[in-house]
CSV table of C-alpha atoms and ligand atoms in Angstrom, one decimal:
chain,number,residue,atom,x,y,z
A,29,MET,CA,47.7,115.7,62.8
A,30,GLU,CA,48.8,119.1,63.0
A,31,THR,CA,52.4,119.4,65.1
A,32,ASP,CA,52.2,120.5,68.7
A,33,PRO,CA,55.2,122.4,69.5
A,34,ARG,CA,54.2,121.4,73.3
A,35,LEU,CA,54.6,117.5,72.3
A,36,ALA,CA,57.8,117.3,70.7
A,37,LEU,CA,61.0,116.7,71.9
A,38,ASP,CA,64.6,115.3,70.9
A,39,LEU,CA,65.0,111.6,72.7
A,40,ALA,CA,68.4,111.3,73.1
A,41,GLY,CA,68.8,112.1,69.4
A,42,ILE,CA,65.5,111.1,67.8
A,43,LYS,CA,63.5,113.7,67.2
A,44,MET,CA,60.3,113.3,67.7
A,45,ARG,CA,57.0,115.0,66.8
A,46,ASN,CA,55.4,113.7,69.1
A,47,PRO,CA,56.2,111.9,72.6
A,48,LEU,CA,53.9,109.0,71.2
A,49,ILE,CA,56.2,105.3,70.2
A,50,ALA,CA,54.0,102.3,68.2
A,51,ALA,CA,55.7,99.8,70.7
A,52,SER,CA,57.2,96.8,68.6
A,53,GLY,CA,56.0,93.8,67.9
A,54,CYS,CA,52.6,95.8,67.7
A,55,TYR,CA,53.2,97.8,64.7
A,56,GLY,CA,55.1,95.5,61.8
A,57,PHE,CA,57.5,97.7,59.9
A,58,GLY,CA,54.8,100.1,59.5
A,59,PHE,CA,53.4,99.2,56.9
A,60,ASP,CA,50.6,97.4,57.8
A,61,TYR,CA,48.5,100.3,59.3
A,62,LEU,CA,48.9,102.2,56.0
A,63,PRO,CA,45.3,102.5,55.1
A,64,TRP,CA,43.6,103.6,58.1
A,65,VAL,CA,46.6,105.6,60.3
A,66,ASP,CA,49.0,108.5,59.0
A,67,PRO,CA,52.1,107.4,60.7
A,68,ARG,CA,53.1,110.7,61.3
A,69,ASP,CA,50.2,110.6,64.1
A,70,TRP,CA,53.3,108.9,65.8
A,71,GLY,CA,56.7,110.4,67.4
A,72,ALA,CA,58.2,106.8,66.3
A,73,ILE,CA,57.9,103.6,65.3
A,74,ALA,CA,59.6,100.5,66.7
A,75,LEU,CA,59.6,97.5,64.3
A,76,LYS,CA,59.5,94.0,65.0
A,77,GLY,CA,62.2,92.6,66.3
A,78,MET,CA,64.7,91.4,64.3
A,79,THR,CA,66.9,88.7,63.5
A,80,LEU,CA,69.7,87.9,61.4
A,81,LYS,CA,68.1,84.7,60.3
A,82,PRO,CA,64.1,84.4,59.3
A,83,ARG,CA,62.8,83.0,61.8
A,84,ALA,CA,59.4,81.0,61.3
A,85,GLY,CA,58.4,81.7,65.6
A,86,ASN,CA,56.3,79.4,67.2
A,87,PRO,CA,53.5,76.8,66.3
A,88,PRO,CA,49.9,78.3,66.7
A,89,PRO,CA,48.1,79.0,68.3
A,90,ARG,CA,49.9,81.8,69.6
A,91,LEU,CA,47.3,84.6,70.8
A,92,ALA,CA,44.6,84.2,73.6
A,93,GLU,CA,42.9,86.7,75.2
A,94,THR,CA,43.0,87.4,78.5
A,95,PRO,CA,41.1,89.9,80.9
A,96,SER,CA,41.9,93.4,80.2
A,97,GLY,CA,44.9,91.5,78.1
A,98,LEU,CA,46.6,89.6,75.5
A,99,LEU,CA,48.1,86.8,75.9
A,100,ASN,CA,51.0,86.0,72.7
A,101,ALA,CA,53.5,83.3,71.9
A,102,ILE,CA,54.8,85.0,68.7
A,103,GLY,CA,58.4,83.6,69.1
A,104,LEU,CA,59.8,86.7,67.1
A,105,GLN,CA,59.0,85.6,64.0
A,106,ASN,CA,60.8,88.0,61.2
A,107,PRO,CA,62.2,87.8,57.8
A,108,GLY,CA,65.7,88.0,59.2
A,109,ILE,CA,67.6,91.5,58.7
A,110,ASP,CA,68.4,91.0,54.9
A,111,TYR,CA,64.8,91.5,53.9
A,112,PHE,CA,64.8,93.7,56.0
A,113,LEU,CA,67.5,95.4,54.0
A,114,GLU,CA,66.3,94.9,50.5
A,115,ALA,CA,62.5,95.0,50.6
A,116,ILE,CA,61.5,97.2,54.3
A,117,ARG,CA,64.7,99.7,54.1
A,118,PRO,CA,64.2,101.3,50.7
A,119,ARG,CA,60.5,102.4,52.0
A,120,LEU,CA,61.0,103.3,55.6
A,121,GLY,CA,61.3,107.1,54.0
A,122,GLU,CA,57.4,106.9,53.0
A,123,LEU,CA,56.5,106.7,57.3
A,124,GLY,CA,57.3,110.3,57.3
A,125,CYS,CA,58.6,109.6,61.0
A,126,PRO,CA,61.9,108.2,62.9
A,127,VAL,CA,62.3,104.8,62.9
A,128,ILE,CA,63.2,102.6,65.9
A,129,ALA,CA,64.7,99.4,64.5
A,130,ASN,CA,64.3,96.3,67.5
A,131,ILE,CA,67.0,93.4,67.8
A,132,ALA,CA,66.9,90.1,69.3
A,133,GLY,CA,69.5,87.9,69.2
A,134,GLU,CA,70.8,84.4,70.6
A,135,SER,CA,74.6,85.1,71.5
A,136,VAL,CA,76.3,88.3,72.2
A,137,GLU,CA,77.8,88.3,68.6
A,138,GLU,CA,74.4,88.2,67.3
A,139,TYR,CA,73.5,91.3,68.8
A,140,ARG,CA,76.8,93.0,68.0
A,141,GLU,CA,76.1,91.5,64.0
A,142,LEU,CA,72.7,93.9,63.7
A,143,ALA,CA,74.0,96.8,65.3
A,144,ALA,CA,76.9,97.1,63.4
A,145,ILE,CA,75.0,96.6,59.7
A,146,LEU,CA,72.5,99.2,61.3
A,147,ASP,CA,75.1,101.7,62.0
A,148,ARG,CA,75.3,101.8,58.5
A,149,VAL,CA,71.0,102.4,57.3
A,150,ALA,CA,71.1,105.9,57.7
A,151,GLU,CA,66.8,105.0,57.7
A,152,VAL,CA,67.1,104.0,61.1
A,153,SER,CA,67.0,106.8,63.6
A,154,ALA,CA,67.5,104.5,66.8
A,155,VAL,CA,68.9,100.6,68.1
A,156,GLU,CA,66.3,99.1,70.5
A,157,ILE,CA,67.4,95.7,72.1
A,158,ASN,CA,65.2,93.4,73.6
A,159,ILE,CA,67.0,91.7,76.0
A,160,SER,CA,64.4,89.3,76.8
A,161,CYS,CA,65.3,86.7,74.6
A,162,PRO,CA,67.0,82.9,75.5
A,163,ASN,CA,71.1,83.7,75.4
A,164,VAL,CA,72.3,79.9,73.9
A,165,ARG,CA,75.3,80.2,75.1
A,166,ARG,CA,74.7,80.7,78.9
A,167,GLY,CA,71.2,77.4,78.7
A,168,GLY,CA,68.9,79.3,77.7
A,169,ILE,CA,68.3,81.7,80.4
A,170,SER,CA,67.1,85.2,79.4
A,171,PHE,CA,69.8,87.8,78.6
A,172,GLY,CA,67.7,90.1,81.0
A,173,GLN,CA,68.0,88.3,84.0
A,174,ASP,CA,71.9,89.2,84.9
A,175,PRO,CA,72.9,92.8,85.6
A,176,ALA,CA,76.0,91.1,84.4
A,177,THR,CA,75.7,89.9,81.3
A,178,VAL,CA,73.6,92.8,80.7
A,179,GLU,CA,76.3,95.4,81.0
A,180,LYS,CA,78.6,93.5,78.9
A,181,LEU,CA,75.5,93.4,75.8
A,182,VAL,CA,75.0,96.8,75.8
A,183,GLY,CA,78.9,97.0,75.9
A,184,ALA,CA,79.0,94.9,72.8
A,185,VAL,CA,76.4,96.8,70.8
A,186,ARG,CA,77.4,100.0,71.5
A,187,ARG,CA,81.0,100.1,70.5
A,188,VAL,CA,79.7,98.8,66.8
A,189,TYR,CA,76.4,101.7,66.9
A,190,ARG,CA,76.8,104.9,67.3
A,191,GLY,CA,73.2,106.5,66.7
A,192,PRO,CA,70.6,106.5,69.7
A,193,LEU,CA,71.1,103.1,72.2
A,194,ILE,CA,67.3,102.1,73.7
A,195,VAL,CA,67.3,99.1,76.0
A,196,LYS,CA,63.9,97.3,76.4
A,197,LEU,CA,63.7,95.9,79.9
A,198,SER,CA,62.1,93.0,81.6
A,199,LEU,CA,60.5,92.4,84.7
A,200,GLU,CA,61.6,88.8,84.3
A,201,ALA,CA,64.8,90.4,85.7
A,202,GLY,CA,63.7,90.1,89.5
A,203,ASP,CA,65.7,93.4,90.6
A,204,ILE,CA,64.8,95.6,87.5
A,205,ALA,CA,66.5,98.5,88.9
A,206,ALA,CA,70.0,96.4,89.3
A,207,VAL,CA,69.2,95.8,85.2
A,208,ALA,CA,68.6,99.6,84.3
A,209,ARG,CA,72.0,100.4,86.1
A,210,ALA,CA,74.2,98.3,84.0
A,211,ALA,CA,72.6,99.0,81.3
A,212,GLU,CA,73.3,102.5,81.8
A,213,SER,CA,76.8,101.8,82.4
A,214,GLY,CA,77.2,99.3,79.3
A,215,GLY,CA,76.8,102.9,77.1
A,216,ALA,CA,72.6,102.7,76.9
A,217,ASP,CA,71.3,106.3,76.1
A,218,ILE,CA,67.6,105.6,76.7
A,219,LEU,CA,65.7,102.7,78.4
A,220,SER,CA,62.3,101.2,77.6
A,221,LEU,CA,60.2,99.3,80.0
A,222,ILE,CA,58.3,97.0,80.0
A,223,ASN,CA,58.5,93.5,77.7
A,224,THR,CA,55.6,91.4,78.7
A,225,LEU,CA,55.4,89.6,81.6
A,226,LYS,CA,55.2,86.2,80.9
A,227,GLY,CA,51.6,84.1,81.6
A,228,MET,CA,49.5,81.1,80.5
A,229,VAL,CA,46.3,80.1,79.8
A,230,ILE,CA,45.0,76.4,80.4
A,231,ASP,CA,42.0,75.0,77.9
A,232,VAL,CA,39.4,73.3,80.4
A,233,HIS,CA,38.1,71.5,77.6
A,234,SER,CA,41.1,69.9,75.9
A,235,ARG,CA,42.5,70.1,79.2
A,236,ARG,CA,45.6,71.6,77.4
A,237,PRO,CA,47.6,74.9,77.6
A,238,LEU,CA,45.6,77.0,75.2
A,239,LEU,CA,49.4,78.5,73.6
A,240,GLY,CA,51.4,76.0,71.3
A,241,ASN,CA,54.4,77.6,73.3
A,242,ILE,CA,52.1,76.6,76.3
A,243,THR,CA,53.6,80.1,77.9
A,244,GLY,CA,53.2,83.9,76.8
A,245,GLY,CA,54.0,87.6,76.6
A,246,LEU,CA,51.1,89.3,78.9
A,247,SER,CA,50.3,92.8,77.5
A,248,GLY,CA,47.4,95.2,77.5
A,249,PRO,CA,45.7,97.0,80.5
A,250,ALA,CA,46.0,94.0,83.2
A,251,ILE,CA,49.9,94.6,83.3
A,252,ARG,CA,49.7,98.7,83.2
A,253,PRO,CA,50.6,99.2,87.7
A,254,VAL,CA,53.1,96.7,87.1
A,255,ALA,CA,54.2,98.8,84.0
A,256,VAL,CA,54.1,102.1,85.8
A,257,ARG,CA,55.5,100.4,89.5
A,258,ALA,CA,58.8,99.6,87.1
A,259,VAL,CA,58.7,102.9,85.3
A,260,TRP,CA,58.5,104.6,89.0
A,261,GLU,CA,61.7,102.3,90.6
A,262,VAL,CA,63.9,102.5,87.3
A,263,ALA,CA,63.2,106.4,87.1
A,264,GLY,CA,64.9,106.4,91.0
A,265,ALA,CA,67.3,104.2,89.7
A,266,VAL,CA,69.2,106.0,86.4
A,267,SER,CA,69.2,109.6,85.1
A,268,LEU,CA,68.2,108.0,81.3
A,269,PRO,CA,65.8,108.6,79.5
A,270,LEU,CA,62.6,106.3,79.5
A,271,ILE,CA,60.6,105.4,77.2
A,272,GLY,CA,57.2,103.6,79.9
A,273,MET,CA,54.9,100.8,78.0
A,274,GLY,CA,52.5,98.7,79.4
A,275,GLY,CA,48.4,99.0,78.9
A,276,ILE,CA,48.4,102.5,77.5
A,277,ALA,CA,45.3,103.5,75.8
A,278,SER,CA,44.5,106.3,76.6
A,279,ALA,CA,46.1,110.1,77.7
A,280,GLU,CA,45.3,109.5,80.7
A,281,ASP,CA,47.3,105.8,80.9
A,282,ALA,CA,50.1,107.8,79.4
A,283,LEU,CA,50.1,110.9,81.7
A,284,GLN,CA,50.5,107.8,85.0
A,285,PHE,CA,53.4,107.1,82.6
A,286,ILE,CA,54.7,110.5,82.2
A,287,LEU,CA,54.1,111.3,85.6
A,288,ALA,CA,56.3,108.0,87.0
A,289,GLY,CA,59.4,109.0,84.8
A,290,ALA,CA,58.9,108.4,81.4
A,291,ALA,CA,59.8,111.1,79.0
A,292,ALA,CA,57.9,109.0,76.0
A,293,VAL,CA,55.3,106.3,75.9
A,294,ALA,CA,54.3,103.4,73.8
A,295,VAL,CA,51.4,102.2,72.8
A,296,GLY,CA,51.4,98.0,71.9
A,297,THR,CA,48.3,96.3,72.5
A,298,ALA,CA,46.1,99.3,72.3
A,299,ASN,CA,46.4,99.5,68.6
A,300,PHE,CA,44.5,96.7,67.9
A,301,VAL,CA,41.5,97.8,69.4
A,302,HIS,CA,42.0,101.5,68.4
A,303,PRO,CA,43.6,102.1,65.6
A,304,HIS,CA,43.8,105.6,65.8
A,305,VAL,CA,45.0,105.8,69.0
A,306,ALA,CA,47.9,108.0,69.1
A,307,ARG,CA,46.0,110.6,67.8
A,308,GLU,CA,43.8,110.5,70.3
A,309,ILE,CA,46.1,110.1,73.2
A,310,CYS,CA,48.1,112.9,71.7
A,311,ARG,CA,44.6,114.9,71.4
A,312,GLY,CA,43.9,114.4,75.1
A,313,LEU,CA,47.3,115.4,76.3
A,314,GLN,CA,46.7,119.0,74.3
A,315,ARG,CA,43.3,119.4,76.4
A,316,TYR,CA,45.0,118.5,79.5
A,317,LEU,CA,47.9,121.0,78.7
A,318,ASP,CA,45.5,123.3,77.9
A,319,GLU,CA,43.3,122.6,81.0
A,320,GLN,CA,46.6,122.9,83.2
A,321,GLY,CA,47.9,126.3,81.5
A,322,MET,CA,50.7,124.2,81.0
A,323,GLY,CA,53.9,125.6,78.3
A,324,HIS,CA,55.1,121.8,77.1
A,325,TYR,CA,54.4,118.7,78.8
A,326,SER,CA,58.1,117.8,79.4
A,327,GLU,CA,56.8,119.7,82.4
A,328,LEU,CA,55.3,116.6,83.5
A,329,ILE,CA,58.1,114.3,83.3
A,330,GLY,CA,58.8,112.6,86.6
A,331,ALA,CA,55.8,115.3,88.7
A,332,ALA,CA,54.7,112.5,90.6
A,333,ARG,CA,57.8,111.8,92.1
A,334,GLY,CA,57.8,115.0,94.3
B,14,FMN,C1,51.7,90.7,69.3
B,14,FMN,C2,53.4,90.9,69.8
B,14,FMN,C3,53.9,90.8,69.7
B,14,FMN,C4,55.3,92.1,70.4
B,14,FMN,N1,56.9,91.7,69.9
B,14,FMN,C5,57.7,92.5,70.7
B,14,FMN,C6,59.3,91.9,69.5
B,14,FMN,O1,59.0,91.4,68.7
B,14,FMN,N2,59.8,93.0,70.0
B,14,FMN,C7,60.0,93.7,71.6
B,14,FMN,O2,60.8,94.0,72.2
B,14,FMN,N3,58.4,93.9,72.6
B,14,FMN,C8,57.8,92.9,71.3
B,14,FMN,N4,56.4,93.3,72.0
B,14,FMN,C9,56.3,94.1,73.4
B,14,FMN,C10,55.1,95.2,73.0
B,14,FMN,O3,56.3,96.0,72.5
B,14,FMN,C11,55.7,96.0,74.7
B,14,FMN,O4,56.4,95.6,75.4
B,14,FMN,C12,54.5,95.5,75.3
B,14,FMN,O5,53.2,94.4,74.8
B,14,FMN,C13,53.3,96.3,76.3
B,14,FMN,O6,53.2,97.0,76.1
B,14,FMN,P1,51.4,97.1,75.6
B,14,FMN,O7,51.2,96.6,77.0
B,14,FMN,O8,51.3,99.0,75.0
B,14,FMN,O9,51.3,96.6,74.4
B,14,FMN,C14,55.3,92.6,71.5
B,14,FMN,C15,54.1,92.5,72.2
B,14,FMN,C16,52.9,92.0,71.3
B,14,FMN,C17,51.0,92.1,71.7
């Protein structure tokens, strides 16, 4: 798709052709969709969450369809950072768009080590920290649930990573605005939200939980109104640019997040249904700008806030 200057942005240092990001975990390392999709349709691609060591993920079944949604319990299956450096990094230039590395860890040290490695990887334009991971040192409760822990974690990563730093928030934290402020104090440049919402499905025939992991993360249109609300709340709590996500499948969906205060939007689950979703949303945004006689989409950021 040709570049439209009305959609281009510099997101805290990430130079993007348009405000659409492929959401982490739904786009592999960017190459899985190559036979069908031009990766330059995206403003940026967030890679599958990476850990220091390879992870096999959760036992199957790991996916369940739900009304207007998807429940997943992949369990951060990934080949580990060494494989990424050897096998994926040399190919990233082929994508032709900025790449965001998404990292996960079981301790502050693990996140810091990953971020220090990525600081030396020029092919990666930004790092996104997934804070919805069990903190092994604190008995397995998620890092993202406690603002003080979030500030410490983000601060530790900030000290070793010089590029744009994104912190990915989840609603698992009772008070997402407090966690957002903690991430801002820790030195985040951008916040992304929301991660999946915890849910479960029971198979009435076997009378057992359907997923091997028992619970999973809900994504897709089912979570969209909750995600729009979260963006609205966080936009009122911090002054950082936001990446909004949760159930976006059309230009109208993306516009809701932008009007609530998101500077960019990410699309995850919808890729499984419409691989050309980025191109379609961009065209829809262009049509909206034409109809409204607007010069640049950024005029719409937070416009619903009055
Ligand atoms: C199969 C699957 C795997 C995911 N893996 C990750 C991941 O590794 N790291 C992460 O931060 N988010 C991950 N997510 C969450 C998405 O990036 C996104 O926050 C969430 O799905 C909401 O957006 P959506 O409704 O457009 O999918 C994953 C989501 C799905 C559906």
